[in-house]
Amino acid sequence: MQTPSIEDTSITNDSANIAGIDGLIQAQVTFMREWLRGQAEPLALEAWHWLGAQPMSRYISSLDIQHLINNWLLTHPISEVVRKDIRDIMHTVIYHPVNDTMPLRELVDDTQIETLATYIGSHDEQRNALIHSFIGNEAFADLLTQTLYHAINDFMETTLDKAGGVGKLMKMGRSSFERATNSNLDGKLQTYLHRNIKDLTRRAESNAQEHLSNEEVTRMLTTGWARIKDKPVSELQTYLSDEPNHSSIDHIEASIQQSYNRLRISPYLHSLIAASVETWFATHQDDTIASLASSLYIDEQAVAQASQVLLPLAHDAIDSPWFSTHIEQMLHAFYAQDTIKSSLANGLLSDS
């Protein structure tokens, strides 16, 4: 029988080593996957304990937060997919059947209205602004002028038509007057009404500001709220259009997006963001991540509940082929090190 050469023996030993390492790697991958499946939940809690104890300023700075907001959140407009989702959700919320039985007072408490009314009523500047918006508004004066003009004109036309010959004579007189004075009687009437009504509204506003007490202003606001607070939330739908080509929700969302797209690139908003971030960071830079999370009611119990919800996702990730592949690549790289090869070879040779 021929004795194997040293070279043949070396090849045999290398093959055995490779086969042994491959088997060892597969056994380790299987063990690691099973171990991680069983330890996923406690690992998540331990990771939270460690993370929560770390100071925020060790990992993030005020500039980092500003760059995140300015260079990521504000760089891109909201995508059409998200915009459609916003419109769909707004439509669902506004036109949900539950609004038919939900009174407005459930959304706004009486005490909120009373506080607001008392504040407005007890501050002269706000009270006068409210009175001006009701009485002294120039648009209101113009509207009242047009309303009175049409009422007078309609009355005169109706009266003259019923007056027979006298009415025709008066119309002829009106026509002669306009030709003789080279002016339009309708225009003069509107000018007269506008001038006098604006003067009357100014007087009325001045009298209201002088004589309408703080208590009366407060009572007006609370009385107005009392008239509508028992109406259902769906009452607001009467002020909206739900037609496919003329949807109020589409108009509202588009208007918000237009404002957002204009502001997100403006130096004004970036300046406010920078100042706000610096203010917040100066207050919380020494806080731990756990204390910051607690302000959002994220504590160990919340993390435990979240880990339970995410546990199936963690298990699927651990069982996935890509996870096994990365573990195998890591272990192959580990055993390919010369020192590990030498240690394994010496160990196998000594065992043999």
mmCIF file of N, CA, C and O in Angstrom, residues 9-64:
data_model
loop_
_atom_site.group_PDB
_atom_site.id
_atom_site.type_symbol
_atom_site.label_atom_id
_atom_site.label_comp_id
_atom_site.label_asym_id
_atom_site.label_seq_id
_atom_site.Cartn_x
_atom_site.Cartn_y
_atom_site.Cartn_z
ATOM 1 N N THR A 9 -1.430 14.796 2.166
ATOM 2 C CA THR A 9 -1.967 14.918 3.532
ATOM 3 C C THR A 9 -2.413 16.353 3.814
ATOM 4 O O THR A 9 -3.458 16.605 4.424
ATOM 5 N N SER A 10 -1.611 17.340 3.318
ATOM 6 C CA SER A 10 -1.938 18.748 3.533
ATOM 7 C C SER A 10 -3.243 19.115 2.837
ATOM 8 O O SER A 10 -4.091 19.819 3.406
ATOM 9 N N ILE A 11 -3.415 18.604 1.586
ATOM 10 C CA ILE A 11 -4.652 18.905 0.847
ATOM 11 C C ILE A 11 -5.848 18.316 1.568
ATOM 12 O O ILE A 11 -6.904 18.937 1.697
ATOM 13 N N THR A 12 -5.650 17.082 2.059
ATOM 14 C CA THR A 12 -6.745 16.414 2.777
ATOM 15 C C THR A 12 -7.123 17.192 4.029
ATOM 16 O O THR A 12 -8.297 17.392 4.345
ATOM 17 N N ASN A 13 -6.078 17.653 4.745
ATOM 18 C CA ASN A 13 -6.335 18.415 5.969
ATOM 19 C C ASN A 13 -7.032 19.737 5.661
ATOM 20 O O ASN A 13 -7.946 20.160 6.374
ATOM 21 N N ASP A 14 -6.610 20.433 4.557
ATOM 22 C CA ASP A 14 -7.252 21.700 4.176
ATOM 23 C C ASP A 14 -8.721 21.482 3.821
ATOM 24 O O ASP A 14 -9.592 22.267 4.209
ATOM 25 N N SER A 15 -8.999 20.412 3.075
ATOM 26 C CA SER A 15 -10.386 20.112 2.711
ATOM 27 C C SER A 15 -11.220 19.841 3.946
ATOM 28 O O SER A 15 -12.372 20.275 4.060
ATOM 29 N N ALA A 16 -10.614 19.096 4.859
ATOM 30 C CA ALA A 16 -11.335 18.785 6.095
ATOM 31 C C ALA A 16 -11.597 20.049 6.901
ATOM 32 O O ALA A 16 -12.672 20.229 7.484
ATOM 33 N N ASN A 17 -10.568 20.938 6.910
ATOM 34 C CA ASN A 17 -10.742 22.194 7.642
ATOM 35 C C ASN A 17 -11.864 23.028 7.045
ATOM 36 O O ASN A 17 -12.703 23.580 7.755
ATOM 37 N N ILE A 18 -11.868 23.123 5.682
ATOM 38 C CA ILE A 18 -12.898 23.922 5.005
ATOM 39 C C ILE A 18 -14.281 23.348 5.270
ATOM 40 O O ILE A 18 -15.233 24.065 5.587
ATOM 41 N N ALA A 19 -14.384 22.016 5.146
ATOM 42 C CA ALA A 19 -15.675 21.378 5.400
ATOM 43 C C ALA A 19 -16.098 21.573 6.845
ATOM 44 O O ALA A 19 -17.266 21.820 7.148
ATOM 45 N N GLY A 20 -15.111 21.486 7.743
ATOM 46 C CA GLY A 20 -15.428 21.669 9.159
ATOM 47 C C GLY A 20 -15.868 23.086 9.456
ATOM 48 O O GLY A 20 -16.803 23.315 10.227
ATOM 49 N N ILE A 21 -15.194 24.072 8.829
ATOM 50 C CA ILE A 21 -15.554 25.479 9.045
ATOM 51 C C ILE A 21 -16.939 25.767 8.485
ATOM 52 O O ILE A 21 -17.748 26.447 9.122
ATOM 53 N N ASP A 22 -17.229 25.257 7.259
ATOM 54 C CA ASP A 22 -18.559 25.469 6.673
ATOM 55 C C ASP A 22 -19.648 24.901 7.570
ATOM 56 O O ASP A 22 -20.689 25.529 7.783
ATOM 57 N N GLY A 23 -19.405 23.703 8.069
ATOM 58 C CA GLY A 23 -20.395 23.111 8.969
ATOM 59 C C GLY A 23 -20.551 23.921 10.254
ATOM 60 O O GLY A 23 -21.659 24.100 10.763
ATOM 61 N N LEU A 24 -19.409 24.416 10.751
ATOM 62 C CA LEU A 24 -19.441 25.223 11.970
ATOM 63 C C LEU A 24 -20.212 26.527 11.746
ATOM 64 O O LEU A 24 -21.005 26.954 12.594
ATOM 65 N N ILE A 25 -19.979 27.128 10.569
ATOM 66 C CA ILE A 25 -20.681 28.384 10.257
ATOM 67 C C ILE A 25 -22.177 28.158 10.184
ATOM 68 O O ILE A 25 -22.970 28.943 10.730
ATOM 69 N N GLN A 26 -22.585 27.087 9.511
ATOM 70 C CA GLN A 26 -24.020 26.807 9.404
ATOM 71 C C GLN A 26 -24.638 26.560 10.768
ATOM 72 O O GLN A 26 -25.754 27.015 11.055
ATOM 73 N N ALA A 27 -23.902 25.852 11.618
ATOM 74 C CA ALA A 27 -24.408 25.602 12.965
ATOM 75 C C ALA A 27 -24.519 26.903 13.756
ATOM 76 O O ALA A 27 -25.484 27.120 14.502
ATOM 77 N N GLN A 28 -23.532 27.791 13.571
ATOM 78 C CA GLN A 28 -23.560 29.068 14.277
ATOM 79 C C GLN A 28 -24.708 29.954 13.783
ATOM 80 O O GLN A 28 -25.363 30.625 14.580
ATOM 81 N N VAL A 29 -24.933 29.976 12.468
ATOM 82 C CA VAL A 29 -26.032 30.772 11.913
ATOM 83 C C VAL A 29 -27.357 30.304 12.488
ATOM 84 O O VAL A 29 -28.195 31.099 12.912
ATOM 85 N N THR A 30 -27.552 28.984 12.509
ATOM 86 C CA THR A 30 -28.797 28.436 13.048
ATOM 87 C C THR A 30 -28.960 28.793 14.519
ATOM 88 O O THR A 30 -30.042 29.210 14.963
ATOM 89 N N PHE A 31 -27.865 28.669 15.268
ATOM 90 C CA PHE A 31 -27.920 28.983 16.695
ATOM 91 C C PHE A 31 -28.238 30.468 16.910
ATOM 92 O O PHE A 31 -29.084 30.823 17.748
ATOM 93 N N MET A 32 -27.559 31.347 16.155
ATOM 94 C CA MET A 32 -27.759 32.786 16.331
ATOM 95 C C MET A 32 -29.185 33.198 16.004
ATOM 96 O O MET A 32 -29.785 34.026 16.711
ATOM 97 N N ARG A 33 -29.744 32.613 14.954
ATOM 98 C CA ARG A 33 -31.122 32.949 14.596
ATOM 99 C C ARG A 33 -32.085 32.533 15.695
ATOM 100 O O ARG A 33 -32.984 33.296 16.078
ATOM 101 N N GLU A 34 -31.936 31.331 16.199
ATOM 102 C CA GLU A 34 -32.831 30.857 17.258
ATOM 103 C C GLU A 34 -32.646 31.664 18.536
ATOM 104 O O GLU A 34 -33.609 31.999 19.225
ATOM 105 N N TRP A 35 -31.383 31.988 18.840
ATOM 106 C CA TRP A 35 -31.117 32.751 20.063
ATOM 107 C C TRP A 35 -31.725 34.141 19.961
ATOM 108 O O TRP A 35 -32.338 34.630 20.922
ATOM 109 N N LEU A 36 -31.558 34.795 18.813
ATOM 110 C CA LEU A 36 -32.103 36.143 18.639
ATOM 111 C C LEU A 36 -33.620 36.140 18.656
ATOM 112 O O LEU A 36 -34.245 37.089 19.157
ATOM 113 N N ARG A 37 -34.245 35.088 18.103
ATOM 114 C CA ARG A 37 -35.706 35.001 18.155
ATOM 115 C C ARG A 37 -36.191 34.982 19.598
ATOM 116 O O ARG A 37 -37.184 35.625 19.949
ATOM 117 N N GLY A 38 -35.502 34.233 20.432
ATOM 118 C CA GLY A 38 -35.919 34.144 21.836
ATOM 119 C C GLY A 38 -35.564 35.365 22.660
ATOM 120 O O GLY A 38 -36.201 35.633 23.686
ATOM 121 N N GLN A 39 -34.572 36.116 22.222
ATOM 122 C CA GLN A 39 -34.087 37.248 23.006
ATOM 123 C C GLN A 39 -34.504 38.604 22.432
ATOM 124 O O GLN A 39 -34.076 39.643 22.939
ATOM 125 N N ALA A 40 -35.313 38.609 21.369
ATOM 126 C CA ALA A 40 -35.650 39.862 20.695
ATOM 127 C C ALA A 40 -36.303 40.866 21.650
ATOM 128 O O ALA A 40 -35.946 42.049 21.667
ATOM 129 N N GLU A 41 -37.257 40.388 22.447
ATOM 130 C CA GLU A 41 -37.976 41.305 23.334
ATOM 131 C C GLU A 41 -37.094 41.855 24.453
ATOM 132 O O GLU A 41 -37.030 43.079 24.641
ATOM 133 N N PRO A 42 -36.402 40.998 25.223
ATOM 134 C CA PRO A 42 -35.530 41.573 26.266
ATOM 135 C C PRO A 42 -34.393 42.416 25.691
ATOM 136 O O PRO A 42 -33.968 43.393 26.310
ATOM 137 N N LEU A 43 -33.909 42.072 24.498
ATOM 138 C CA LEU A 43 -32.876 42.897 23.874
ATOM 139 C C LEU A 43 -33.392 44.297 23.576
ATOM 140 O O LEU A 43 -32.684 45.292 23.742
ATOM 141 N N ALA A 44 -34.658 44.365 23.127
ATOM 142 C CA ALA A 44 -35.247 45.671 22.832
ATOM 143 C C ALA A 44 -35.347 46.522 24.094
ATOM 144 O O ALA A 44 -35.037 47.726 24.072
ATOM 145 N N LEU A 45 -35.746 45.922 25.214
ATOM 146 C CA LEU A 45 -35.855 46.666 26.466
ATOM 147 C C LEU A 45 -34.487 47.081 26.985
ATOM 148 O O LEU A 45 -34.312 48.209 27.478
ATOM 149 N N GLU A 46 -33.509 46.199 26.871
ATOM 150 C CA GLU A 46 -32.152 46.546 27.311
ATOM 151 C C GLU A 46 -31.569 47.654 26.437
ATOM 152 O O GLU A 46 -30.869 48.549 26.933
ATOM 153 N N ALA A 47 -31.848 47.562 25.147
ATOM 154 C CA ALA A 47 -31.379 48.625 24.243
ATOM 155 C C ALA A 47 -32.017 49.958 24.617
ATOM 156 O O ALA A 47 -31.360 51.012 24.572
ATOM 157 N N TRP A 48 -33.299 49.934 24.997
ATOM 158 C CA TRP A 48 -33.972 51.161 25.409
ATOM 159 C C TRP A 48 -33.355 51.721 26.694
ATOM 160 O O TRP A 48 -33.166 52.933 26.818
ATOM 161 N N HIS A 49 -33.045 50.825 27.643
ATOM 162 C CA HIS A 49 -32.417 51.274 28.889
ATOM 163 C C HIS A 49 -31.092 51.971 28.598
ATOM 164 O O HIS A 49 -30.779 53.017 29.172
ATOM 165 N N TRP A 50 -30.316 51.385 27.713
ATOM 166 C CA TRP A 50 -29.013 51.971 27.373
ATOM 167 C C TRP A 50 -29.204 53.299 26.645
ATOM 168 O O TRP A 50 -28.588 54.300 26.990
ATOM 169 N N LEU A 51 -30.073 53.290 25.634
ATOM 170 C CA LEU A 51 -30.285 54.497 24.846
ATOM 171 C C LEU A 51 -30.861 55.621 25.699
ATOM 172 O O LEU A 51 -30.454 56.782 25.580
ATOM 173 N N GLY A 52 -31.816 55.270 26.570
ATOM 174 C CA GLY A 52 -32.453 56.300 27.390
ATOM 175 C C GLY A 52 -31.492 56.991 28.328
ATOM 176 O O GLY A 52 -31.710 58.143 28.705
ATOM 177 N N ALA A 53 -30.422 56.309 28.708
ATOM 178 C CA ALA A 53 -29.463 56.890 29.647
ATOM 179 C C ALA A 53 -28.458 57.812 28.969
ATOM 180 O O ALA A 53 -27.707 58.525 29.645
ATOM 181 N N GLN A 54 -28.437 57.829 27.641
ATOM 182 C CA GLN A 54 -27.447 58.635 26.924
ATOM 183 C C GLN A 54 -27.898 60.090 26.828
ATOM 184 O O GLN A 54 -29.069 60.372 26.602
ATOM 185 N N PRO A 55 -26.980 61.035 26.984
ATOM 186 C CA PRO A 55 -27.339 62.450 26.815
ATOM 187 C C PRO A 55 -27.553 62.766 25.333
ATOM 188 O O PRO A 55 -26.789 62.312 24.476
ATOM 189 N N MET A 56 -28.574 63.553 25.065
ATOM 190 C CA MET A 56 -28.895 63.869 23.677
ATOM 191 C C MET A 56 -27.744 64.585 22.972
ATOM 192 O O MET A 56 -27.439 64.314 21.808
ATOM 193 N N SER A 57 -27.100 65.494 23.688
ATOM 194 C CA SER A 57 -26.071 66.323 23.056
ATOM 195 C C SER A 57 -24.850 65.529 22.613
ATOM 196 O O SER A 57 -24.022 66.045 21.868
ATOM 197 N N ARG A 58 -24.710 64.275 23.081
ATOM 198 C CA ARG A 58 -23.588 63.447 22.641
ATOM 199 C C ARG A 58 -23.722 63.050 21.183
ATOM 200 O O ARG A 58 -22.723 62.812 20.490
ATOM 201 N N TYR A 59 -24.960 62.977 20.681
ATOM 202 C CA TYR A 59 -25.188 62.433 19.341
ATOM 203 C C TYR A 59 -25.767 63.437 18.354
ATOM 204 O O TYR A 59 -25.742 63.192 17.143
ATOM 205 N N ILE A 60 -26.300 64.555 18.851
ATOM 206 C CA ILE A 60 -26.937 65.504 17.934
ATOM 207 C C ILE A 60 -26.719 66.922 18.443
ATOM 208 O O ILE A 60 -26.645 67.158 19.656
ATOM 209 N N SER A 61 -26.583 67.850 17.501
ATOM 210 C CA SER A 61 -26.378 69.251 17.850
ATOM 211 C C SER A 61 -27.520 70.091 17.298
ATOM 212 O O SER A 61 -28.353 69.607 16.526
ATOM 213 N N SER A 62 -27.509 71.349 17.692
ATOM 214 C CA SER A 62 -28.533 72.262 17.185
ATOM 215 C C SER A 62 -28.442 72.390 15.670
ATOM 216 O O SER A 62 -29.465 72.413 14.975
ATOM 217 N N LEU A 63 -27.230 72.447 15.130
ATOM 218 C CA LEU A 63 -27.054 72.540 13.678
ATOM 219 C C LEU A 63 -27.553 71.295 12.968
ATOM 220 O O LEU A 63 -28.100 71.374 11.856
ATOM 221 N N ASP A 64 -27.365 70.129 13.592
ATOM 222 C CA ASP A 64 -27.854 68.886 12.988
ATOM 223 C C ASP A 64 -29.374 68.941 12.810
ATOM 224 O O ASP A 64 -29.910 68.529 11.775
#
